[in-house]
PDB file of C-alpha atoms in Angstrom:
ATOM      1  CA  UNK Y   1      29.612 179.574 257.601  1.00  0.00           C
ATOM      2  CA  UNK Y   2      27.257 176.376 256.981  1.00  0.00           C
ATOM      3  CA  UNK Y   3      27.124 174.246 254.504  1.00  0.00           C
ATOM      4  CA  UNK Y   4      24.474 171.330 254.016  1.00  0.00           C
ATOM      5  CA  UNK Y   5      25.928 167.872 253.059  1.00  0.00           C
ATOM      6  CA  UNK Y   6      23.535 164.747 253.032  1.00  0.00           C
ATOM      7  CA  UNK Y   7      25.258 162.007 254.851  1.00  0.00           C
ATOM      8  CA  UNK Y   8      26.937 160.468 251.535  1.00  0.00           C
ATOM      9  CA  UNK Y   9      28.295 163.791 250.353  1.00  0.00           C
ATOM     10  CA  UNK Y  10      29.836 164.513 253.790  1.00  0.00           C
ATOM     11  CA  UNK Y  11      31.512 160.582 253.516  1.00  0.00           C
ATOM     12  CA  UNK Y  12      32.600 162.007 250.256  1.00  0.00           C
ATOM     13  CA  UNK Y  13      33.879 164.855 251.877  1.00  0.00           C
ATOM     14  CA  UNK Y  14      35.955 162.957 254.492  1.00  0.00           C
ATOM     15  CA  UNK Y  15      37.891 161.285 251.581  1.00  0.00           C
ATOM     16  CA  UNK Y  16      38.671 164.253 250.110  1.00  0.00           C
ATOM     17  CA  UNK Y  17      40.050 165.639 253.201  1.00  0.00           C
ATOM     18  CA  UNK Y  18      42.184 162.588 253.772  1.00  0.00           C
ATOM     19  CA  UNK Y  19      43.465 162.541 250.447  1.00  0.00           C
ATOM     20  CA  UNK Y  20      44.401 165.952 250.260  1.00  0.00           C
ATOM     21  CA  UNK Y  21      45.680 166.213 253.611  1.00  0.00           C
ATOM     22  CA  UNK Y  22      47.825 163.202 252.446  1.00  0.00           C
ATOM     23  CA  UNK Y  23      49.073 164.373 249.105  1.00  0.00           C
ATOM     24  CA  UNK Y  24      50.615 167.675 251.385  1.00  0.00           C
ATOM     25  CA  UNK Y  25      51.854 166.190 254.329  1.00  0.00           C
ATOM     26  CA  UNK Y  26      52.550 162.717 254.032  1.00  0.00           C
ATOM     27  CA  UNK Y  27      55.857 163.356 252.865  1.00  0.00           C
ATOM     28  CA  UNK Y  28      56.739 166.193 254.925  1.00  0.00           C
ATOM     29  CA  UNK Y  29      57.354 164.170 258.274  1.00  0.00           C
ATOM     30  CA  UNK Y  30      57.573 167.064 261.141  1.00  0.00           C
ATOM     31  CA  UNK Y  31      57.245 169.713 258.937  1.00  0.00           C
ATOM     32  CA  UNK Y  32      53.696 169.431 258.246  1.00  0.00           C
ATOM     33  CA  UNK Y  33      51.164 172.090 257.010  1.00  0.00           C
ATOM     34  CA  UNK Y  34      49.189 171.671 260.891  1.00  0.00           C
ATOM     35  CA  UNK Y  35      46.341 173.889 258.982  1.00  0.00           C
ATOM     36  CA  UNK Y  36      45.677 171.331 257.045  1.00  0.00           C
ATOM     37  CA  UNK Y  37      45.526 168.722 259.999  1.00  0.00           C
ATOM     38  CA  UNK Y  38      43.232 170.995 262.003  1.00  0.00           C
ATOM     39  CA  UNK Y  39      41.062 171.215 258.664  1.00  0.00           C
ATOM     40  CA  UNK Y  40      40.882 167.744 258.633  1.00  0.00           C
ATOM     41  CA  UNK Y  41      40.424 166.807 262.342  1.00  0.00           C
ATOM     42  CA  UNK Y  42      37.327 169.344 262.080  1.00  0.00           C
ATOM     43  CA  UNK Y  43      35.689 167.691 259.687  1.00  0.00           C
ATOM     44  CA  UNK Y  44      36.762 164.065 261.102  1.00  0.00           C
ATOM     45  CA  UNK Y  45      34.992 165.294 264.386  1.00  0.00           C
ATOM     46  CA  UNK Y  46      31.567 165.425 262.974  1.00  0.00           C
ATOM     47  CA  UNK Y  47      31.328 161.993 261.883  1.00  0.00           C
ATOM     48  CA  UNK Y  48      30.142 160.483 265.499  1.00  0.00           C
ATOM     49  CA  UNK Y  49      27.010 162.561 265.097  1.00  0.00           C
ATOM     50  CA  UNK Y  50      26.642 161.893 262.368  1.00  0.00           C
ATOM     51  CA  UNK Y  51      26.314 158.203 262.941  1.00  0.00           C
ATOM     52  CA  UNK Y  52      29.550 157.557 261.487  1.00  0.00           C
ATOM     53  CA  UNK Y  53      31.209 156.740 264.618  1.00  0.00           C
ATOM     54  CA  UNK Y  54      33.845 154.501 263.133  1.00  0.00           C
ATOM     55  CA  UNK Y  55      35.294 156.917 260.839  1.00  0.00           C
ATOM     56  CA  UNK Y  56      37.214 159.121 263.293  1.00  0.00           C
ATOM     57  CA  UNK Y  57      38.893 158.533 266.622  1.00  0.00           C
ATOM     58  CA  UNK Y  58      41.189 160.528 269.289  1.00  0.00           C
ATOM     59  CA  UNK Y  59      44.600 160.065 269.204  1.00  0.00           C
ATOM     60  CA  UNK Y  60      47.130 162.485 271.158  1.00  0.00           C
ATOM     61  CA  UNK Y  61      44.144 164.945 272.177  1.00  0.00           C
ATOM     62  CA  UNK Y  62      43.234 164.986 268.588  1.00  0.00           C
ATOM     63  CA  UNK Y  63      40.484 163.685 266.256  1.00  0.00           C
ATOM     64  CA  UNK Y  64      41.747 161.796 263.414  1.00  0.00           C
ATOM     65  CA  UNK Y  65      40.644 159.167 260.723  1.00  0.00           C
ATOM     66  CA  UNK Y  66      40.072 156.225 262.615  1.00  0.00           C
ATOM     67  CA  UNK Y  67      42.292 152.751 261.638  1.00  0.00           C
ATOM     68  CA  UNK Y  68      38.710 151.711 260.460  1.00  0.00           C
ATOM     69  CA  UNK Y  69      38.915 154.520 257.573  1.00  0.00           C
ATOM     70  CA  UNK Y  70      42.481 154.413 256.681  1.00  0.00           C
ATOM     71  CA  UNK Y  71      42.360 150.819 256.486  1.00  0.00           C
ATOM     72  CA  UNK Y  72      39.029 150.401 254.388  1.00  0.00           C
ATOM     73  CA  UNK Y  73      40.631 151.099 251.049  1.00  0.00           C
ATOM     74  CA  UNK Y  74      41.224 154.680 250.861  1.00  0.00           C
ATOM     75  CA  UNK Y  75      45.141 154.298 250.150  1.00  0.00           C
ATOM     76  CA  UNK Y  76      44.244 151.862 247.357  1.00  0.00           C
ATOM     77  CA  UNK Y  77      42.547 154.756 245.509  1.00  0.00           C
ATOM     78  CA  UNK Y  78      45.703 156.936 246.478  1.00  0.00           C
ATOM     79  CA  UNK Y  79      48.251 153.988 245.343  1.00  0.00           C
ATOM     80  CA  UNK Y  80      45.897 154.065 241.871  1.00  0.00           C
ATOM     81  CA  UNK Y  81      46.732 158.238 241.467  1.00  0.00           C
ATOM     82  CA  UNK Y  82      50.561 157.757 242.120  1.00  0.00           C
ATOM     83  CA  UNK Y  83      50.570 154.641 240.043  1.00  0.00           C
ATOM     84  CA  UNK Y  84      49.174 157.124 237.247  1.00  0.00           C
ATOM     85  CA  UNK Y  85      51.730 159.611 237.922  1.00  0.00           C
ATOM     86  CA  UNK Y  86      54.512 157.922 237.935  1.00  0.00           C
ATOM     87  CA  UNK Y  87      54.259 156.574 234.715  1.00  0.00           C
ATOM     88  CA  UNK Y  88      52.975 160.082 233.152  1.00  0.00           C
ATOM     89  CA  UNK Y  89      56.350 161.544 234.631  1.00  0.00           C
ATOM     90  CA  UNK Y  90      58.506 158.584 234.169  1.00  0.00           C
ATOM     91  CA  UNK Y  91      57.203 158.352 230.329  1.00  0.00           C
ATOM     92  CA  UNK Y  92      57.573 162.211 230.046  1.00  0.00           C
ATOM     93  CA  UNK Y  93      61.374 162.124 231.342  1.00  0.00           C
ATOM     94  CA  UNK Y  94      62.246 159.365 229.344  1.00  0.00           C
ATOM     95  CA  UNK Y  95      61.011 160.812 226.236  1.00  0.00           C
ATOM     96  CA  UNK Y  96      62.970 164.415 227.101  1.00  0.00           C
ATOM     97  CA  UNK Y  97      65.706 162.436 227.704  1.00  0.00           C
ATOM     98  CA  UNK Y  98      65.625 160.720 224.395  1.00  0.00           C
ATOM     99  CA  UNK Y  99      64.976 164.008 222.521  1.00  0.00           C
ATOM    100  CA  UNK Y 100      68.667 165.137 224.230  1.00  0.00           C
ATOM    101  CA  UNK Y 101      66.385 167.620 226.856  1.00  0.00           C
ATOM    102  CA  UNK Y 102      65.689 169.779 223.871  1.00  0.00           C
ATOM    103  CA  UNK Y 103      63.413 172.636 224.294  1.00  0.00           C
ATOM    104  CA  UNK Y 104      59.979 171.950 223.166  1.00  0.00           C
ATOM    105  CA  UNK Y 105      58.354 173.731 220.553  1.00  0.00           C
ATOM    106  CA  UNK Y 106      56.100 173.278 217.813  1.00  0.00           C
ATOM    107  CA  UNK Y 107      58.728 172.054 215.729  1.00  0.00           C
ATOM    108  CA  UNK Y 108      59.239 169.018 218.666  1.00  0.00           C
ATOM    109  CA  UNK Y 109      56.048 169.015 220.291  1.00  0.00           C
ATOM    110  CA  UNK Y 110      54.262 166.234 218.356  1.00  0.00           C
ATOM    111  CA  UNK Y 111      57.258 163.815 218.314  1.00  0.00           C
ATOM    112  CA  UNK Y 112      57.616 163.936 222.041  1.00  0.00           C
ATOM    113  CA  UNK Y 113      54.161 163.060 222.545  1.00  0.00           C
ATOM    114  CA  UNK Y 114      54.327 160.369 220.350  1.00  0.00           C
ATOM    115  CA  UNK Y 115      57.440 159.100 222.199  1.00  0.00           C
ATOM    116  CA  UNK Y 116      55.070 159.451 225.360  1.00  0.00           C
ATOM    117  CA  UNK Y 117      52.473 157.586 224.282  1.00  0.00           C
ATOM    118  CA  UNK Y 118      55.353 154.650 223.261  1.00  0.00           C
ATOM    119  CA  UNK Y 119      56.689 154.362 226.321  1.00  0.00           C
ATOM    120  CA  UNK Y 120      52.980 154.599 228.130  1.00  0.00           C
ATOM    121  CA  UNK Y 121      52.105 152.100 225.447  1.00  0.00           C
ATOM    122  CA  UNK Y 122      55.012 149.977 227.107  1.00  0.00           C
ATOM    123  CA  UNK Y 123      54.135 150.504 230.967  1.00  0.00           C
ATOM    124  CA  UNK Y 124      50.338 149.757 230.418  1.00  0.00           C
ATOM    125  CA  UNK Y 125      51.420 146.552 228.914  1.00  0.00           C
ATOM    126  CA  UNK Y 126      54.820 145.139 231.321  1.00  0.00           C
ATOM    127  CA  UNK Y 127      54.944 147.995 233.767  1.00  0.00           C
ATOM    128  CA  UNK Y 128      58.254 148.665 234.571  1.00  0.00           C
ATOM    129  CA  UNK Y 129      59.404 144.862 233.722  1.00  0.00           C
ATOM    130  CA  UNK Y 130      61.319 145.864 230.783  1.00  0.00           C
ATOM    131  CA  UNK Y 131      63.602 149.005 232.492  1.00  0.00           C
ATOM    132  CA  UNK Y 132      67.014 148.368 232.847  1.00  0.00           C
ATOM    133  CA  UNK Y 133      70.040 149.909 234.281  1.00  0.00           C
ATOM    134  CA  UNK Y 134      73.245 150.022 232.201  1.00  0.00           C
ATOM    135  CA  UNK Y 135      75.990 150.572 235.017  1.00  0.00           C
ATOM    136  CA  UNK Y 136      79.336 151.409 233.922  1.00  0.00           C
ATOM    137  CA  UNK Y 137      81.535 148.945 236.084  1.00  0.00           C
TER     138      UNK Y 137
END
């Protein structure tokens, strides 16, 4: 199989690897999908001739991103997608949670997305400043 990338499409390419590599198996400590790693460490072992030489490095026999990569900003755009999650679920739950866990229908449907959109309403304007805990004590 070949594919043709120009240079910025293959840099493109890269991040995508990284990030998806991340999102399965940055959580999984030893139990990692390896596939995916070999996937990754392919592509990663292009960039040198590709005159990309500080994108990738060897580490334990393998190529992998380099510090250079990791560290140039690609977990910021990773931090931005959980950031985005986390409210979506976190405003989701709370709203459920509020509507007793009911079942949604169409009879419920449009009020829990309007109690969705409150509590997103609330996050994009304090964050999480204004959750609180009631502990029983």
């Amino acid at each position: 199989m070949q594919i043709e990338l120009t240079p910025k499409q293959y840099r493109r390419l890269l991040d995508m690897a990284y990030i998806g590599n991340w999102v399965l198996n940055s959580a999984r400590g030893a139990d990692r999908f390896t596939d995916y790693d070999e996937v990754e460490s392919l592509l990663f072992s292009k960039a040198p001739s590709l005159g990309m030489n500080d994108l990738s490095q060897r580490w334990a026999g393998h190529v992998v991103p380099s510090q250079a990569f990791v560290n140039g900003g690609i977990h910021e755009a990773i931090a931005d997608y959980e950031d985005s999650v986390f409210f979506d679920i976190l405003a989701e739950e709370l709203a459920r949670r509020d509507m007793d866990d009911a079942p949604i229908d169409e009879n419920n449907y449009d009020e829990l997305n309007r109690r969705i959109d409150e509590y997103m309403a609330e996050f994009e304007l304090h964050g999480t400043d204004n959750v609180q805990v009631e502990r029983d004590v």
